Amino acid sequence: MNKLLAEEIYYYMTLGRRFELAAKEHYMKGDISGFLHLDIGQEGLSVAAMKAFEKGDVFSTYREHVMAIARGIDPKAVMAELFGKVTGVSRGKGGSMHLFDPSRFFYGGDAIVGGQIPNAVGCAYARKYKEEEEGVMVIFGDGATNGGAFFESLNIASAWKLPIIFLCENNRYAIGTEITRVSPFLEQSKKAAPYMPVTEVDGMDAIAVYEAVKEAQREIQNGRGPIFIEAFTCRYEGHSMSDSGSYRSPQEMQICKAQDPIERMKKALTESFEADAETIESLERRAQKAVEEAVEFAASSPEPDAAELFENLYCKRCGNVVS
């Protein structure tokens, strides 16, 4: 990683943190409806994974705002989507859990836990069938590894040596249930080990995540089949805005926040890449400006027209829709 890339990653991490805090504020004001899953505390994983996996298809969890922005989707379009506005990346129809942009090869959040995993495997099969170099990366939480589709996906991806990275975002909680209460071990990579190479990484260390994903991408592009990466992270907020997170003790959260990925990246920028204070402050100001512009854009954008309700629907018996 060079200094320019390190600065870019830090910029997107600070942008992501401030974006999520703004989203939280406007959810509380009633500007955002539906579910809202914040990525605060996990920005290192979300940004570094996107920057490392430059080419190919990405399928993610529904905690995907920061990933979408790091992938190149305009923060204005992401915030407008949260506000349910027609200028949103999914024209205001998807909301927080469905940020979808084929032009960026970003096939967004899936509201079904683990629902994106078999879709990603199908996409990896298509890439291999078409003899394309780019592979696929699918991101999912630790809770998703208890689903049947997860094991079926591992099985077929391994049997057919598909070019896919399985990236498990292990924050230790499946919504509000600690993963070790519903799984026999903390390390979910043990489930994948019989099928493919596995590796563990500190998900609070953006540089470590970048290097792990970059190496895995090289391996799948060389035809060596799927790879499983488990990144241990810590989310600061509850599972969603409807979850107070009261099942975690203050002591646990204190340990969690002591690993803050943004502070660690700032330290790396200073000590390893010799970035000065003025450069770091400039990146932070630019991130803050981008978030303020995103909120202003979303707030001033129009609501979708009522006719939008009948677009992109397929129903033979319904009127005003495509049959």
mmCIF file of C-alpha atoms in Angstrom:
data_model
loop_
_atom_site.group_PDB
_atom_site.id
_atom_site.type_symbol
_atom_site.label_atom_id
_atom_site.label_comp_id
_atom_site.label_asym_id
_atom_site.label_seq_id
_atom_site.Cartn_x
_atom_site.Cartn_y
_atom_site.Cartn_z
ATOM 1 C CA MET A 1 0.000 0.000 0.000
ATOM 2 C CA ASN A 2 1.388 3.411 -0.904
ATOM 3 C CA LYS A 3 0.791 6.727 0.844
ATOM 4 C CA LEU A 4 -1.806 7.898 -1.672
ATOM 5 C CA LEU A 5 -3.920 4.793 -1.176
ATOM 6 C CA ALA A 6 -3.542 4.974 2.605
ATOM 7 C CA GLU A 7 -4.836 8.551 2.542
ATOM 8 C CA GLU A 8 -7.731 7.521 0.307
ATOM 9 C CA ILE A 9 -8.701 4.732 2.694
ATOM 10 C CA TYR A 10 -8.546 7.104 5.659
ATOM 11 C CA TYR A 11 -10.690 9.623 3.784
ATOM 12 C CA TYR A 12 -13.399 7.047 3.060
ATOM 13 C CA MET A 13 -13.282 5.735 6.633
ATOM 14 C CA THR A 14 -13.853 9.192 8.102
ATOM 15 C CA LEU A 15 -16.470 9.890 5.461
ATOM 16 C CA GLY A 16 -18.199 6.627 6.354
ATOM 17 C CA ARG A 17 -18.206 7.380 10.101
ATOM 18 C CA ARG A 18 -19.638 10.871 9.581
ATOM 19 C CA PHE A 19 -22.132 9.612 7.017
ATOM 20 C CA GLU A 20 -23.466 7.040 9.458
ATOM 21 C CA LEU A 21 -23.720 9.572 12.276
ATOM 22 C CA ALA A 22 -25.673 11.875 9.959
ATOM 23 C CA ALA A 23 -27.947 9.004 8.951
ATOM 24 C CA LYS A 24 -28.578 8.236 12.619
ATOM 25 C CA GLU A 25 -29.432 11.874 13.312
ATOM 26 C CA HIS A 26 -31.883 12.083 10.428
ATOM 27 C CA TYR A 27 -33.450 8.743 11.293
ATOM 28 C CA MET A 28 -34.207 10.146 14.748
ATOM 29 C CA LYS A 29 -35.732 13.227 13.104
ATOM 30 C CA GLY A 30 -38.023 11.061 10.987
ATOM 31 C CA ASP A 31 -36.383 11.843 7.655
ATOM 32 C CA ILE A 32 -35.447 8.180 7.161
ATOM 33 C CA SER A 33 -37.966 5.359 7.452
ATOM 34 C CA GLY A 34 -37.732 1.599 7.674
ATOM 35 C CA PHE A 35 -34.693 -0.252 8.914
ATOM 36 C CA LEU A 36 -31.304 1.371 9.390
ATOM 37 C CA HIS A 37 -28.212 -0.715 10.154
ATOM 38 C CA LEU A 38 -25.198 1.430 10.955
ATOM 39 C CA ASP A 39 -21.605 0.459 10.232
ATOM 40 C CA ILE A 40 -19.991 2.612 12.920
ATOM 41 C CA GLY A 41 -16.902 0.821 14.240
ATOM 42 C CA GLN A 42 -16.500 -1.401 11.191
ATOM 43 C CA GLU A 43 -15.312 1.206 8.674
ATOM 44 C CA GLY A 44 -11.838 -0.294 8.412
ATOM 45 C CA LEU A 45 -13.197 -3.572 7.100
ATOM 46 C CA SER A 46 -15.811 -2.015 4.836
ATOM 47 C CA VAL A 47 -13.513 0.470 3.130
ATOM 48 C CA ALA A 48 -10.344 -1.619 2.876
ATOM 49 C CA ALA A 49 -12.172 -4.629 1.439
ATOM 50 C CA MET A 50 -13.703 -2.476 -1.307
ATOM 51 C CA LYS A 51 -10.406 -0.796 -2.153
ATOM 52 C CA ALA A 52 -8.565 -4.117 -2.301
ATOM 53 C CA PHE A 53 -11.169 -5.848 -4.472
ATOM 54 C CA GLU A 54 -10.985 -3.366 -7.322
ATOM 55 C CA LYS A 55 -12.478 -5.473 -10.111
ATOM 56 C CA GLY A 56 -15.217 -8.029 -10.044
ATOM 57 C CA ASP A 57 -18.625 -8.337 -8.442
ATOM 58 C CA VAL A 58 -19.477 -7.477 -4.844
ATOM 59 C CA PHE A 59 -22.443 -8.810 -2.888
ATOM 60 C CA SER A 60 -22.862 -7.498 0.643
ATOM 61 C CA THR A 61 -24.948 -7.591 3.774
ATOM 62 C CA TYR A 62 -27.585 -4.954 4.434
ATOM 63 C CA ARG A 63 -25.075 -3.027 6.586
ATOM 64 C CA GLU A 64 -23.638 -1.650 3.380
ATOM 65 C CA HIS A 65 -23.750 2.178 3.282
ATOM 66 C CA VAL A 66 -20.003 2.587 3.788
ATOM 67 C CA MET A 67 -19.164 -0.220 1.375
ATOM 68 C CA ALA A 68 -21.316 1.349 -1.330
ATOM 69 C CA ILE A 69 -19.608 4.725 -0.945
ATOM 70 C CA ALA A 70 -16.133 3.167 -0.875
ATOM 71 C CA ARG A 71 -17.075 1.269 -4.029
ATOM 72 C CA GLY A 72 -17.565 4.611 -5.764
ATOM 73 C CA ILE A 73 -21.285 5.277 -5.425
ATOM 74 C CA ASP A 74 -21.903 8.988 -4.799
ATOM 75 C CA PRO A 75 -22.683 9.675 -1.104
ATOM 76 C CA LYS A 76 -25.482 11.962 -2.316
ATOM 77 C CA ALA A 77 -27.187 9.046 -4.087
ATOM 78 C CA VAL A 78 -26.751 6.822 -1.037
ATOM 79 C CA MET A 79 -28.182 9.390 1.386
ATOM 80 C CA ALA A 80 -31.044 10.157 -0.999
ATOM 81 C CA GLU A 81 -31.849 6.454 -1.062
ATOM 82 C CA LEU A 82 -32.041 6.412 2.732
ATOM 83 C CA PHE A 83 -34.390 9.399 2.552
ATOM 84 C CA GLY A 84 -36.526 7.507 0.011
ATOM 85 C CA LYS A 85 -35.992 10.097 -2.702
ATOM 86 C CA VAL A 86 -36.137 9.564 -6.461
ATOM 87 C CA THR A 87 -32.471 10.624 -6.763
ATOM 88 C CA GLY A 88 -31.402 7.663 -4.645
ATOM 89 C CA VAL A 89 -29.198 4.940 -6.048
ATOM 90 C CA SER A 90 -32.246 2.623 -6.211
ATOM 91 C CA ARG A 91 -34.626 5.508 -7.050
ATOM 92 C CA GLY A 92 -35.859 5.584 -3.467
ATOM 93 C CA LYS A 93 -37.500 2.178 -3.716
ATOM 94 C CA GLY A 94 -34.982 0.124 -1.793
ATOM 95 C CA GLY A 95 -33.921 2.218 1.141
ATOM 96 C CA SER A 96 -31.067 1.394 3.466
ATOM 97 C CA MET A 97 -31.003 -2.333 2.808
ATOM 98 C CA HIS A 98 -31.003 -2.248 -1.001
ATOM 99 C CA LEU A 99 -28.193 -0.118 -2.418
ATOM 100 C CA PHE A 100 -27.718 -1.548 -5.903
ATOM 101 C CA ASP A 101 -25.539 -0.213 -8.717
ATOM 102 C CA PRO A 102 -24.617 -2.572 -11.593
ATOM 103 C CA SER A 103 -22.350 0.115 -13.108
ATOM 104 C CA ARG A 104 -20.114 -0.328 -10.050
ATOM 105 C CA PHE A 105 -20.591 -4.125 -9.976
ATOM 106 C CA PHE A 106 -22.124 -3.611 -6.545
ATOM 107 C CA TYR A 107 -25.155 -5.804 -6.002
ATOM 108 C CA GLY A 108 -25.939 -4.273 -2.692
ATOM 109 C CA GLY A 109 -27.606 -5.350 0.457
ATOM 110 C CA ASP A 110 -29.939 -8.290 0.712
ATOM 111 C CA ALA A 111 -32.673 -8.086 3.327
ATOM 112 C CA ILE A 112 -32.525 -11.848 3.890
ATOM 113 C CA VAL A 113 -29.684 -12.873 6.204
ATOM 114 C CA GLY A 114 -27.230 -14.770 3.996
ATOM 115 C CA GLY A 115 -29.501 -14.427 0.964
ATOM 116 C CA GLN A 116 -26.718 -12.850 -1.044
ATOM 117 C CA ILE A 117 -24.366 -15.835 -0.664
ATOM 118 C CA PRO A 118 -25.908 -18.233 -3.218
ATOM 119 C CA ASN A 119 -26.472 -15.313 -5.604
ATOM 120 C CA ALA A 120 -22.768 -14.512 -5.423
ATOM 121 C CA VAL A 121 -21.865 -18.144 -6.081
ATOM 122 C CA GLY A 122 -24.059 -18.103 -9.188
ATOM 123 C CA CYS A 123 -22.294 -14.964 -10.344
ATOM 124 C CA ALA A 124 -18.902 -16.598 -9.743
ATOM 125 C CA TYR A 125 -20.008 -19.546 -11.874
ATOM 126 C CA ALA A 126 -20.950 -17.109 -14.649
ATOM 127 C CA ARG A 127 -17.545 -15.423 -14.425
ATOM 128 C CA LYS A 128 -15.783 -18.773 -14.725
ATOM 129 C CA TYR A 129 -18.051 -20.023 -17.524
ATOM 130 C CA LYS A 130 -17.331 -16.856 -19.521
ATOM 131 C CA GLU A 131 -13.597 -17.252 -18.817
ATOM 132 C CA GLU A 132 -13.407 -13.792 -17.274
ATOM 133 C CA GLU A 133 -10.540 -12.969 -14.942
ATOM 134 C CA GLU A 134 -12.551 -10.954 -12.441
ATOM 135 C CA GLY A 135 -13.971 -12.909 -9.567
ATOM 136 C CA VAL A 136 -16.614 -12.277 -6.942
ATOM 137 C CA MET A 137 -16.516 -11.216 -3.292
ATOM 138 C CA VAL A 138 -19.440 -11.859 -0.976
ATOM 139 C CA ILE A 139 -19.604 -10.285 2.482
ATOM 140 C CA PHE A 140 -21.816 -11.656 5.227
ATOM 141 C CA GLY A 141 -22.073 -11.663 9.005
ATOM 142 C CA ASP A 142 -21.244 -14.407 11.471
ATOM 143 C CA GLY A 143 -24.939 -15.164 11.969
ATOM 144 C CA ALA A 144 -25.352 -16.010 8.284
ATOM 145 C CA THR A 145 -22.962 -18.940 8.621
ATOM 146 C CA ASN A 146 -25.645 -20.908 10.468
ATOM 147 C CA GLY A 147 -27.934 -20.924 7.438
ATOM 148 C CA GLY A 148 -28.291 -23.850 5.076
ATOM 149 C CA ALA A 149 -27.610 -21.736 1.993
ATOM 150 C CA PHE A 150 -24.174 -20.907 3.407
ATOM 151 C CA PHE A 151 -23.099 -24.557 3.489
ATOM 152 C CA GLU A 152 -24.626 -25.306 0.092
ATOM 153 C CA SER A 153 -22.702 -22.355 -1.330
ATOM 154 C CA LEU A 154 -19.407 -23.486 0.194
ATOM 155 C CA ASN A 155 -19.953 -26.953 -1.194
ATOM 156 C CA ILE A 156 -20.614 -26.025 -4.809
ATOM 157 C CA ALA A 157 -18.020 -23.221 -4.872
ATOM 158 C CA SER A 158 -15.399 -25.680 -3.650
ATOM 159 C CA ALA A 159 -16.448 -28.541 -5.909
ATOM 160 C CA TRP A 160 -16.335 -26.333 -9.001
ATOM 161 C CA LYS A 161 -13.334 -24.219 -7.898
ATOM 162 C CA LEU A 162 -15.233 -20.997 -8.430
ATOM 163 C CA PRO A 163 -13.419 -17.630 -8.246
ATOM 164 C CA ILE A 164 -15.034 -16.266 -5.102
ATOM 165 C CA ILE A 165 -13.943 -14.774 -1.782
ATOM 166 C CA PHE A 166 -16.198 -15.516 1.171
ATOM 167 C CA LEU A 167 -15.601 -12.591 3.568
ATOM 168 C CA CYS A 168 -17.157 -13.153 6.989
ATOM 169 C CA GLU A 169 -17.686 -9.990 9.035
ATOM 170 C CA ASN A 170 -17.588 -11.479 12.531
ATOM 171 C CA ASN A 171 -18.714 -8.870 15.076
ATOM 172 C CA ARG A 172 -19.728 -11.686 17.460
ATOM 173 C CA TYR A 173 -23.440 -10.898 17.378
ATOM 174 C CA ALA A 174 -26.205 -12.311 15.208
ATOM 175 C CA ILE A 175 -28.555 -9.374 15.800
ATOM 176 C CA GLY A 176 -28.590 -9.516 19.637
ATOM 177 C CA THR A 177 -27.480 -13.113 20.130
ATOM 178 C CA GLU A 178 -23.827 -13.766 20.848
ATOM 179 C CA ILE A 179 -22.584 -16.120 18.161
ATOM 180 C CA THR A 180 -21.193 -18.672 20.627
ATOM 181 C CA ARG A 181 -24.737 -19.280 21.937
ATOM 182 C CA VAL A 182 -25.879 -20.572 18.548
ATOM 183 C CA SER A 183 -22.612 -21.868 17.141
ATOM 184 C CA PRO A 184 -20.133 -24.260 18.832
ATOM 185 C CA PHE A 185 -17.188 -21.886 18.348
ATOM 186 C CA LEU A 186 -16.352 -18.212 17.849
ATOM 187 C CA GLU A 187 -14.286 -18.775 14.721
ATOM 188 C CA GLN A 188 -16.742 -19.327 11.879
ATOM 189 C CA SER A 189 -13.889 -20.126 9.492
ATOM 190 C CA LYS A 190 -13.886 -23.615 11.064
ATOM 191 C CA LYS A 191 -17.092 -24.279 9.138
ATOM 192 C CA ALA A 192 -15.373 -23.482 5.835
ATOM 193 C CA ALA A 193 -12.024 -25.170 6.521
ATOM 194 C CA PRO A 194 -13.032 -28.592 5.109
ATOM 195 C CA TYR A 195 -13.931 -26.932 1.810
ATOM 196 C CA MET A 196 -11.281 -24.309 1.062
ATOM 197 C CA PRO A 197 -8.286 -22.329 2.378
ATOM 198 C CA VAL A 198 -9.249 -20.077 5.281
ATOM 199 C CA THR A 199 -7.547 -17.133 6.919
ATOM 200 C CA GLU A 200 -8.305 -14.852 9.854
ATOM 201 C CA VAL A 201 -7.626 -11.126 10.014
ATOM 202 C CA ASP A 202 -8.072 -8.270 12.478
ATOM 203 C CA GLY A 203 -11.063 -6.484 10.964
ATOM 204 C CA MET A 204 -10.320 -3.347 12.972
ATOM 205 C CA ASP A 205 -7.014 -2.965 11.108
ATOM 206 C CA ALA A 206 -7.733 -1.529 7.646
ATOM 207 C CA ILE A 207 -4.248 -2.257 6.320
ATOM 208 C CA ALA A 208 -4.409 -5.906 7.405
ATOM 209 C CA VAL A 209 -7.834 -6.293 5.765
ATOM 210 C CA TYR A 210 -6.570 -4.707 2.562
ATOM 211 C CA GLU A 211 -3.619 -7.071 2.341
ATOM 212 C CA ALA A 212 -5.726 -10.151 3.121
ATOM 213 C CA VAL A 213 -8.336 -9.360 0.472
ATOM 214 C CA LYS A 214 -5.695 -8.384 -2.103
ATOM 215 C CA GLU A 215 -3.866 -11.667 -1.641
ATOM 216 C CA ALA A 216 -7.116 -13.634 -1.813
ATOM 217 C CA GLN A 217 -8.084 -11.844 -5.023
ATOM 218 C CA ARG A 218 -4.800 -12.865 -6.641
ATOM 219 C CA GLU A 219 -5.424 -16.483 -5.641
ATOM 220 C CA ILE A 220 -8.935 -16.731 -7.045
ATOM 221 C CA GLN A 221 -7.867 -15.005 -10.254
ATOM 222 C CA ASN A 222 -5.156 -17.635 -10.667
ATOM 223 C CA GLY A 223 -7.794 -20.356 -10.741
ATOM 224 C CA ARG A 224 -7.124 -21.817 -7.301
ATOM 225 C CA GLY A 225 -10.776 -21.780 -6.306
ATOM 226 C CA PRO A 226 -12.590 -20.102 -3.421
ATOM 227 C CA ILE A 227 -11.054 -18.604 -0.279
ATOM 228 C CA PHE A 228 -12.645 -17.845 3.066
ATOM 229 C CA ILE A 229 -11.553 -14.784 5.078
ATOM 230 C CA GLU A 230 -12.837 -14.154 8.578
ATOM 231 C CA ALA A 231 -12.456 -10.563 9.800
ATOM 232 C CA PHE A 232 -13.121 -9.970 13.495
ATOM 233 C CA THR A 233 -14.790 -6.598 13.999
ATOM 234 C CA CYS A 234 -16.815 -4.658 16.517
ATOM 235 C CA ARG A 235 -19.887 -2.589 15.769
ATOM 236 C CA TYR A 236 -20.490 0.292 18.146
ATOM 237 C CA GLU A 237 -24.231 0.590 17.609
ATOM 238 C CA GLY A 238 -27.005 -1.942 18.081
ATOM 239 C CA HIS A 239 -27.921 -4.279 15.246
ATOM 240 C CA SER A 240 -30.272 -1.627 13.876
ATOM 241 C CA MET A 241 -31.826 1.594 15.114
ATOM 242 C CA SER A 242 -34.486 -0.466 16.888
ATOM 243 C CA ASP A 243 -31.851 -2.250 18.971
ATOM 244 C CA SER A 244 -30.425 -0.475 22.025
ATOM 245 C CA GLY A 245 -27.546 -2.947 22.279
ATOM 246 C CA SER A 246 -28.193 -3.328 26.009
ATOM 247 C CA TYR A 247 -26.999 -6.946 25.926
ATOM 248 C CA ARG A 248 -23.387 -5.688 25.795
ATOM 249 C CA SER A 249 -21.723 -4.416 28.957
ATOM 250 C CA PRO A 250 -19.982 -1.016 29.255
ATOM 251 C CA GLN A 251 -16.718 -2.891 29.831
ATOM 252 C CA GLU A 252 -17.144 -4.838 26.598
ATOM 253 C CA MET A 253 -17.816 -1.654 24.655
ATOM 254 C CA GLN A 254 -14.816 0.046 26.232
ATOM 255 C CA ILE A 255 -12.534 -2.752 25.019
ATOM 256 C CA CYS A 256 -14.232 -2.609 21.648
ATOM 257 C CA LYS A 257 -13.764 1.131 21.148
ATOM 258 C CA ALA A 258 -10.143 1.006 22.282
ATOM 259 C CA GLN A 259 -9.482 -0.700 18.934
ATOM 260 C CA ASP A 260 -11.106 2.071 16.927
ATOM 261 C CA PRO A 261 -10.185 1.495 13.257
ATOM 262 C CA ILE A 262 -10.110 5.184 12.348
ATOM 263 C CA GLU A 263 -7.700 6.068 15.137
ATOM 264 C CA ARG A 264 -5.515 3.121 14.173
ATOM 265 C CA MET A 265 -5.487 4.207 10.533
ATOM 266 C CA LYS A 266 -4.663 7.759 11.533
ATOM 267 C CA LYS A 267 -1.728 6.470 13.570
ATOM 268 C CA ALA A 268 -0.532 4.372 10.636
ATOM 269 C CA LEU A 269 -0.799 7.383 8.355
ATOM 270 C CA THR A 270 1.357 9.416 10.708
ATOM 271 C CA GLU A 271 3.942 6.802 11.664
ATOM 272 C CA SER A 272 4.230 4.596 8.579
ATOM 273 C CA PHE A 273 3.309 6.960 5.747
ATOM 274 C CA GLU A 274 4.627 10.199 7.282
ATOM 275 C CA ALA A 275 1.431 12.139 6.670
ATOM 276 C CA ASP A 276 1.414 15.480 8.481
ATOM 277 C CA ALA A 277 -1.382 16.911 10.606
ATOM 278 C CA GLU A 278 -2.430 19.362 7.897
ATOM 279 C CA THR A 279 -2.976 16.545 5.389
ATOM 280 C CA ILE A 280 -5.061 14.534 7.854
ATOM 281 C CA GLU A 281 -7.169 17.555 8.792
ATOM 282 C CA SER A 282 -7.706 18.313 5.106
ATOM 283 C CA LEU A 283 -8.992 14.769 4.498
ATOM 284 C CA GLU A 284 -11.349 15.080 7.475
ATOM 285 C CA ARG A 285 -12.693 18.457 6.308
ATOM 286 C CA ARG A 286 -13.307 17.062 2.828
ATOM 287 C CA ALA A 287 -15.186 14.097 4.313
ATOM 288 C CA GLN A 288 -17.348 16.363 6.474
ATOM 289 C CA LYS A 289 -18.163 18.565 3.466
ATOM 290 C CA ALA A 290 -19.176 15.520 1.409
ATOM 291 C CA VAL A 291 -21.579 14.385 4.142
ATOM 292 C CA GLU A 292 -23.148 17.830 4.527
ATOM 293 C CA GLU A 293 -23.646 18.029 0.766
ATOM 294 C CA ALA A 294 -25.171 14.546 0.748
ATOM 295 C CA VAL A 295 -27.708 15.475 3.424
ATOM 296 C CA GLU A 296 -28.604 18.730 1.668
ATOM 297 C CA PHE A 297 -29.021 16.899 -1.645
ATOM 298 C CA ALA A 298 -31.214 14.207 -0.094
ATOM 299 C CA ALA A 299 -33.383 16.685 1.808
ATOM 300 C CA SER A 300 -34.003 18.841 -1.265
ATOM 301 C CA SER A 301 -34.607 15.969 -3.715
ATOM 302 C CA PRO A 302 -38.178 15.170 -4.811
ATOM 303 C CA GLU A 303 -40.217 12.214 -3.648
ATOM 304 C CA PRO A 304 -40.782 9.476 -6.255
ATOM 305 C CA ASP A 305 -43.893 9.974 -8.363
ATOM 306 C CA ALA A 306 -46.819 7.704 -7.462
ATOM 307 C CA ALA A 307 -46.533 6.095 -10.909
ATOM 308 C CA GLU A 308 -43.181 4.649 -9.790
ATOM 309 C CA LEU A 309 -45.170 2.125 -7.764
ATOM 310 C CA PHE A 310 -46.020 0.328 -10.991
ATOM 311 C CA GLU A 311 -42.591 0.359 -12.622
ATOM 312 C CA ASN A 312 -40.312 -2.681 -12.612
ATOM 313 C CA LEU A 313 -43.153 -4.899 -11.448
ATOM 314 C CA TYR A 314 -44.095 -8.102 -13.231
ATOM 315 C CA CYS A 315 -47.641 -9.313 -12.673
ATOM 316 C CA LYS A 316 -49.876 -10.878 -15.326
ATOM 317 C CA ARG A 317 -53.116 -10.185 -13.483
ATOM 318 C CA CYS A 318 -52.405 -6.613 -12.367
ATOM 319 C CA GLY A 319 -53.253 -3.453 -14.236
ATOM 320 C CA ASN A 320 -50.731 -0.763 -15.020
ATOM 321 C CA VAL A 321 -47.764 -3.105 -14.732
ATOM 322 C CA VAL A 322 -45.595 -5.037 -17.163
ATOM 323 C CA SER A 323 -47.049 -8.463 -17.923
#
